[in-house]
CSV table of C-alpha atoms in Angstrom, one decimal:
chain,number,residue,atom,x,y,z
H,1,GLU,CA,11.1,-10.3,1.5
H,2,THR,CA,9.3,-8.5,-1.3
H,3,GLY,CA,12.3,-7.6,-3.4
H,4,VAL,CA,12.0,-3.9,-2.6
H,5,THR,CA,14.4,-2.4,-0.1
H,6,GLN,CA,14.4,1.1,1.4
H,7,THR,CA,17.0,3.0,3.3
H,8,PRO,CA,17.2,4.4,5.8
H,9,ARG,CA,14.5,2.6,7.8
H,10,HIS,CA,14.4,5.5,10.3
H,11,LEU,CA,15.3,9.2,9.8
H,12,VAL,CA,15.2,12.1,12.1
H,13,MET,CA,15.8,15.5,10.6
H,14,GLY,CA,15.5,19.2,11.4
H,15,MET,CA,13.4,21.6,9.3
H,16,THR,CA,16.5,23.1,7.7
H,17,ASN,CA,18.2,19.8,6.8
H,18,LYS,CA,18.4,18.2,3.4
H,19,LYS,CA,18.1,14.4,3.2
H,20,SER,CA,17.2,11.7,0.8
H,21,LEU,CA,15.3,8.5,0.9
H,22,LYS,CA,16.4,5.6,-1.3
H,23,CYS,CA,14.4,2.7,-2.8
H,24,GLU,CA,15.8,-0.2,-4.8
H,25,GLN,CA,13.8,-3.0,-6.4
H,26,HIS,CA,15.3,-6.3,-7.6
H,27,LEU,CA,12.2,-7.5,-9.4
H,28,GLY,CA,13.0,-6.3,-12.9
H,29,HIS,CA,10.0,-3.9,-12.7
H,30,ASN,CA,9.7,-0.7,-14.7
H,31,ALA,CA,7.3,1.3,-12.6
H,32,MET,CA,8.0,2.7,-9.1
H,33,TYR,CA,5.9,4.6,-6.6
H,34,TRP,CA,6.2,6.8,-3.5
H,35,TYR,CA,3.4,6.6,-0.9
H,36,LYS,CA,3.0,8.5,2.3
H,37,GLN,CA,1.2,7.2,5.4
H,38,SER,CA,0.5,9.8,8.1
H,39,ALA,CA,-0.8,8.8,11.5
H,40,LYS,CA,-4.4,7.4,11.3
H,41,LYS,CA,-4.7,8.0,7.5
H,42,PRO,CA,-4.7,5.6,4.6
H,43,LEU,CA,-1.7,5.2,2.3
H,44,GLU,CA,-1.6,8.2,-0.1
H,45,LEU,CA,0.1,8.0,-3.5
H,46,MET,CA,2.7,10.8,-4.0
H,47,PHE,CA,4.6,10.1,-7.2
H,48,VAL,CA,4.7,7.5,-10.0
H,49,TYR,CA,7.5,6.7,-12.4
H,50,ASN,CA,7.1,4.4,-15.4
H,51,PHE,CA,10.2,3.6,-17.4
H,52,LYS,CA,12.0,6.5,-15.6
H,53,GLU,CA,9.4,9.1,-16.6
H,54,GLN,CA,7.3,10.7,-14.0
H,55,THR,CA,3.6,10.0,-14.8
H,56,GLU,CA,2.0,11.2,-11.6
H,57,ASN,CA,2.5,14.0,-9.1
H,58,ASN,CA,-0.4,13.9,-6.7
H,59,SER,CA,-0.2,17.6,-5.7
H,60,VAL,CA,2.8,17.0,-3.6
H,61,PRO,CA,4.6,20.1,-2.2
H,62,SER,CA,7.9,21.0,-3.9
H,63,ARG,CA,9.9,20.4,-0.7
H,64,PHE,CA,9.6,16.7,-1.8
H,65,SER,CA,11.6,16.1,-5.0
H,66,PRO,CA,11.6,12.6,-6.5
H,67,GLU,CA,14.3,11.2,-8.8
H,68,CYS,CA,14.4,8.0,-10.8
H,69,PRO,CA,17.8,7.6,-12.4
H,70,ASN,CA,17.0,4.1,-13.7
H,71,SER,CA,14.2,1.5,-13.4
H,72,SER,CA,15.6,-0.1,-10.3
H,73,HIS,CA,16.2,3.0,-8.2
H,74,LEU,CA,14.0,5.7,-6.8
H,75,PHE,CA,14.9,8.6,-4.5
H,76,LEU,CA,12.9,11.1,-2.6
H,77,HIS,CA,14.9,14.2,-1.8
H,78,LEU,CA,13.7,16.2,1.2
H,79,HIS,CA,14.4,19.8,2.1
H,80,THR,CA,12.9,22.4,4.4
H,81,LEU,CA,10.3,19.9,5.6
H,82,GLN,CA,7.7,20.7,8.3
H,83,PRO,CA,6.8,18.7,11.4
H,84,GLU,CA,3.6,17.7,9.7
H,85,ASP,CA,5.6,15.8,7.1
H,86,SER,CA,6.5,13.3,9.7
H,87,ALA,CA,5.1,10.0,8.4
H,88,LEU,CA,6.0,6.6,7.0
H,89,TYR,CA,7.2,6.8,3.4
H,90,LEU,CA,6.7,3.6,1.4
H,91,CYS,CA,8.1,2.7,-2.0
H,92,ALA,CA,6.5,0.2,-4.3
H,93,SER,CA,7.2,-1.2,-7.7
H,94,SER,CA,5.2,-2.9,-10.4
H,95,GLN,CA,5.8,-4.4,-13.8
H,96,GLY,CA,5.0,-1.2,-15.7
H,97,ARG,CA,4.7,-1.3,-19.5
H,98,GLU,CA,1.0,-0.6,-19.3
H,99,LEU,CA,0.3,0.7,-15.9
H,100,ALA,CA,-3.4,0.6,-16.6
H,101,GLY,CA,-4.9,-2.7,-17.4
H,102,GLY,CA,-3.8,-6.1,-16.1
H,103,HIS,CA,-3.3,-6.7,-12.5
H,104,ASN,CA,-0.3,-4.3,-12.1
H,105,GLU,CA,0.3,-5.8,-8.7
H,106,GLN,CA,2.5,-3.5,-6.6
H,107,PHE,CA,5.2,-4.8,-4.4
H,108,PHE,CA,6.1,-2.7,-1.4
H,109,GLY,CA,9.2,-1.9,0.6
H,110,PRO,CA,9.2,-1.8,4.4
H,111,GLY,CA,9.2,2.0,4.5
H,112,THR,CA,11.2,4.8,6.0
H,113,ARG,CA,9.8,6.3,9.3
H,114,LEU,CA,10.6,10.0,9.0
H,115,THR,CA,10.4,12.4,12.0
H,116,VAL,CA,10.8,16.1,11.3
H,117,LEU,CA,11.7,18.1,14.4
N,1,ILE,CA,-12.8,11.6,-4.0
N,2,LEU,CA,-13.1,7.8,-3.9
N,3,ASN,CA,-14.4,6.6,-0.6
N,4,VAL,CA,-13.0,3.2,0.6
N,5,GLU,CA,-14.3,2.0,3.9
N,6,GLN,CA,-12.9,-0.9,5.9
N,7,SER,CA,-14.7,-2.2,9.0
N,8,PRO,CA,-14.1,-2.9,11.7
N,9,GLN,CA,-11.1,-0.6,12.3
N,10,SER,CA,-9.7,-3.1,14.8
N,11,LEU,CA,-10.5,-6.6,15.9
N,12,HIS,CA,-9.3,-8.8,18.8
N,13,VAL,CA,-10.0,-12.5,18.6
N,14,GLN,CA,-8.8,-15.6,20.4
N,15,GLU,CA,-6.6,-18.1,18.7
N,16,GLY,CA,-8.7,-20.6,16.8
N,17,ASP,CA,-11.6,-18.2,16.2
N,18,SER,CA,-12.7,-17.5,12.6
N,19,THR,CA,-13.2,-13.9,11.7
N,20,ASN,CA,-14.1,-11.7,8.8
N,21,PHE,CA,-14.0,-8.1,7.8
N,22,THR,CA,-15.3,-5.8,5.1
N,23,CYS,CA,-14.1,-3.5,2.4
N,24,SER,CA,-16.7,-1.2,0.8
N,25,PHE,CA,-16.0,0.9,-2.3
N,26,PRO,CA,-18.1,2.7,-5.0
N,27,SER,CA,-19.5,0.1,-7.4
N,28,SER,CA,-19.4,2.3,-10.5
N,29,ASN,CA,-16.3,2.1,-12.8
N,30,PHE,CA,-14.8,-0.8,-10.7
N,31,TYR,CA,-11.8,-2.5,-12.3
N,32,ALA,CA,-10.0,-4.5,-9.6
N,33,LEU,CA,-9.6,-5.0,-5.9
N,34,HIS,CA,-6.3,-5.7,-4.1
N,35,TRP,CA,-6.0,-7.1,-0.6
N,36,TYR,CA,-2.8,-6.6,1.3
N,37,ARG,CA,-1.6,-8.0,4.6
N,38,TRP,CA,0.8,-5.6,6.6
N,39,GLU,CA,2.7,-6.8,9.6
N,40,THR,CA,4.2,-4.2,11.8
N,41,ALA,CA,7.7,-3.1,10.7
N,42,LYS,CA,7.4,-5.2,7.5
N,43,SER,CA,6.4,-4.6,3.9
N,44,PRO,CA,2.7,-4.8,2.9
N,45,GLU,CA,2.3,-8.2,1.3
N,46,ALA,CA,-0.1,-8.8,-1.6
N,47,LEU,CA,-2.8,-11.4,-0.7
N,48,PHE,CA,-5.3,-11.3,-3.6
N,49,VAL,CA,-6.2,-9.4,-6.7
N,50,MET,CA,-9.9,-9.8,-7.6
N,51,THR,CA,-11.6,-8.6,-10.7
N,52,LEU,CA,-14.9,-10.4,-11.4
N,53,ASN,CA,-18.2,-10.2,-9.6
N,54,GLY,CA,-18.6,-13.3,-7.5
N,55,ASP,CA,-14.8,-14.0,-7.5
N,56,GLU,CA,-13.6,-16.1,-4.6
N,57,LYS,CA,-9.9,-16.4,-3.8
N,58,LYS,CA,-8.2,-18.6,-1.2
N,59,LYS,CA,-4.7,-18.7,0.2
N,60,GLY,CA,-4.4,-21.2,3.0
N,61,ARG,CA,-6.8,-20.2,5.8
N,62,ILE,CA,-7.5,-16.8,4.3
N,63,SER,CA,-10.2,-16.3,1.6
N,64,ALA,CA,-11.9,-13.4,0.0
N,65,THR,CA,-15.1,-12.8,-1.9
N,66,LEU,CA,-16.0,-9.9,-4.2
N,67,ASN,CA,-19.4,-8.3,-5.0
N,68,THR,CA,-18.8,-5.6,-7.6
N,69,LYS,CA,-22.5,-4.8,-8.1
N,70,GLU,CA,-23.0,-3.6,-4.5
N,71,GLY,CA,-19.3,-2.6,-4.0
N,72,TYR,CA,-17.9,-4.8,-1.2
N,73,SER,CA,-15.4,-7.5,-0.5
N,74,TYR,CA,-15.1,-9.8,2.5
N,75,LEU,CA,-11.9,-11.2,3.8
N,76,TYR,CA,-12.3,-14.4,6.0
N,77,ILE,CA,-9.7,-16.0,8.2
N,78,LYS,CA,-10.5,-19.5,9.4
N,79,GLY,CA,-9.0,-20.7,12.7
N,80,SER,CA,-7.0,-17.5,13.4
N,81,GLN,CA,-3.4,-17.9,14.6
N,82,PRO,CA,-1.2,-15.3,16.4
N,83,GLU,CA,0.9,-15.0,13.2
N,84,ASP,CA,-2.3,-13.7,11.4
N,85,SER,CA,-2.0,-10.5,13.6
N,86,ALA,CA,-1.5,-7.7,11.1
N,87,THR,CA,-3.3,-4.9,9.4
N,88,TYR,CA,-5.4,-6.0,6.4
N,89,LEU,CA,-5.7,-3.3,3.7
N,90,CYS,CA,-8.0,-3.3,0.7
N,91,ALA,CA,-7.3,-1.1,-2.3
N,92,PRO,CA,-9.7,-0.9,-5.3
N,93,ARG,CA,-8.7,0.3,-8.7
N,94,MET,CA,-11.3,2.1,-10.9
N,95,ASP,CA,-11.5,2.5,-14.7
N,96,SER,CA,-8.4,0.4,-15.3
N,97,SER,CA,-6.3,3.2,-13.6
N,98,TYR,CA,-3.1,2.0,-12.1
N,99,LYS,CA,-3.8,3.9,-8.9
N,100,LEU,CA,-4.6,1.9,-5.8
N,101,ILE,CA,-7.0,3.8,-3.5
N,102,PHE,CA,-6.3,2.4,0.0
N,103,GLY,CA,-8.7,2.0,2.9
N,104,SER,CA,-7.5,2.7,6.4
N,105,GLY,CA,-7.3,-1.0,7.1
N,106,THR,CA,-8.5,-3.5,9.7
N,107,ARG,CA,-6.0,-4.2,12.5
N,108,LEU,CA,-6.3,-7.8,13.6
N,109,LEU,CA,-4.9,-9.0,16.9
N,110,VAL,CA,-5.0,-12.7,17.6
N,111,ARG,CA,-4.5,-13.6,21.2
N,112,PRO,CA,-2.8,-17.0,22.0
């Protein structure tokens, strides 16, 4: 157990659906991250929040909409997705404060396996 | 675009064998290197964070070395066990950036 949970673990949705992925961390961290792993590709950073402020949007299409209501929770709202968005979506958290510098070790959740039909 | 290479892509070994694999990254502007172990259907688990040239870290039967001048790190597993079967990911950080740039991983399968 890493202290980072994600729900649901699996999600199948149609292209016209709206759904949300949820991440919760119990580590007292202040920074949270969304990553995407497509088949046969490395993990790609999507969004970063530090103290609830978005500090990174890695050119992610607007059909992915993150929300960070507090330092413990992170959501990824999905709408009008495409089949090529099918992937494993991982959440991570780290201590925050100064994201740069220090080890800033990231702790990962188990991911949500998303399939878009 | 930062190029992080891990080799081999996959590796099958027999229980008891020792094994090692490589992570290569650009040597300029290096800040830190993270190694993760990722079992199927579980969360990636942090193994090591390495920062200094010549660093060696050890955790049980797993150890890692770092060469920042030539841009590579080796991960060694001594006396592999079936429970070591996982994907091993490396992720360098450059210029003290918080961003981890992940390699594609080495998938290790240890046969009993």
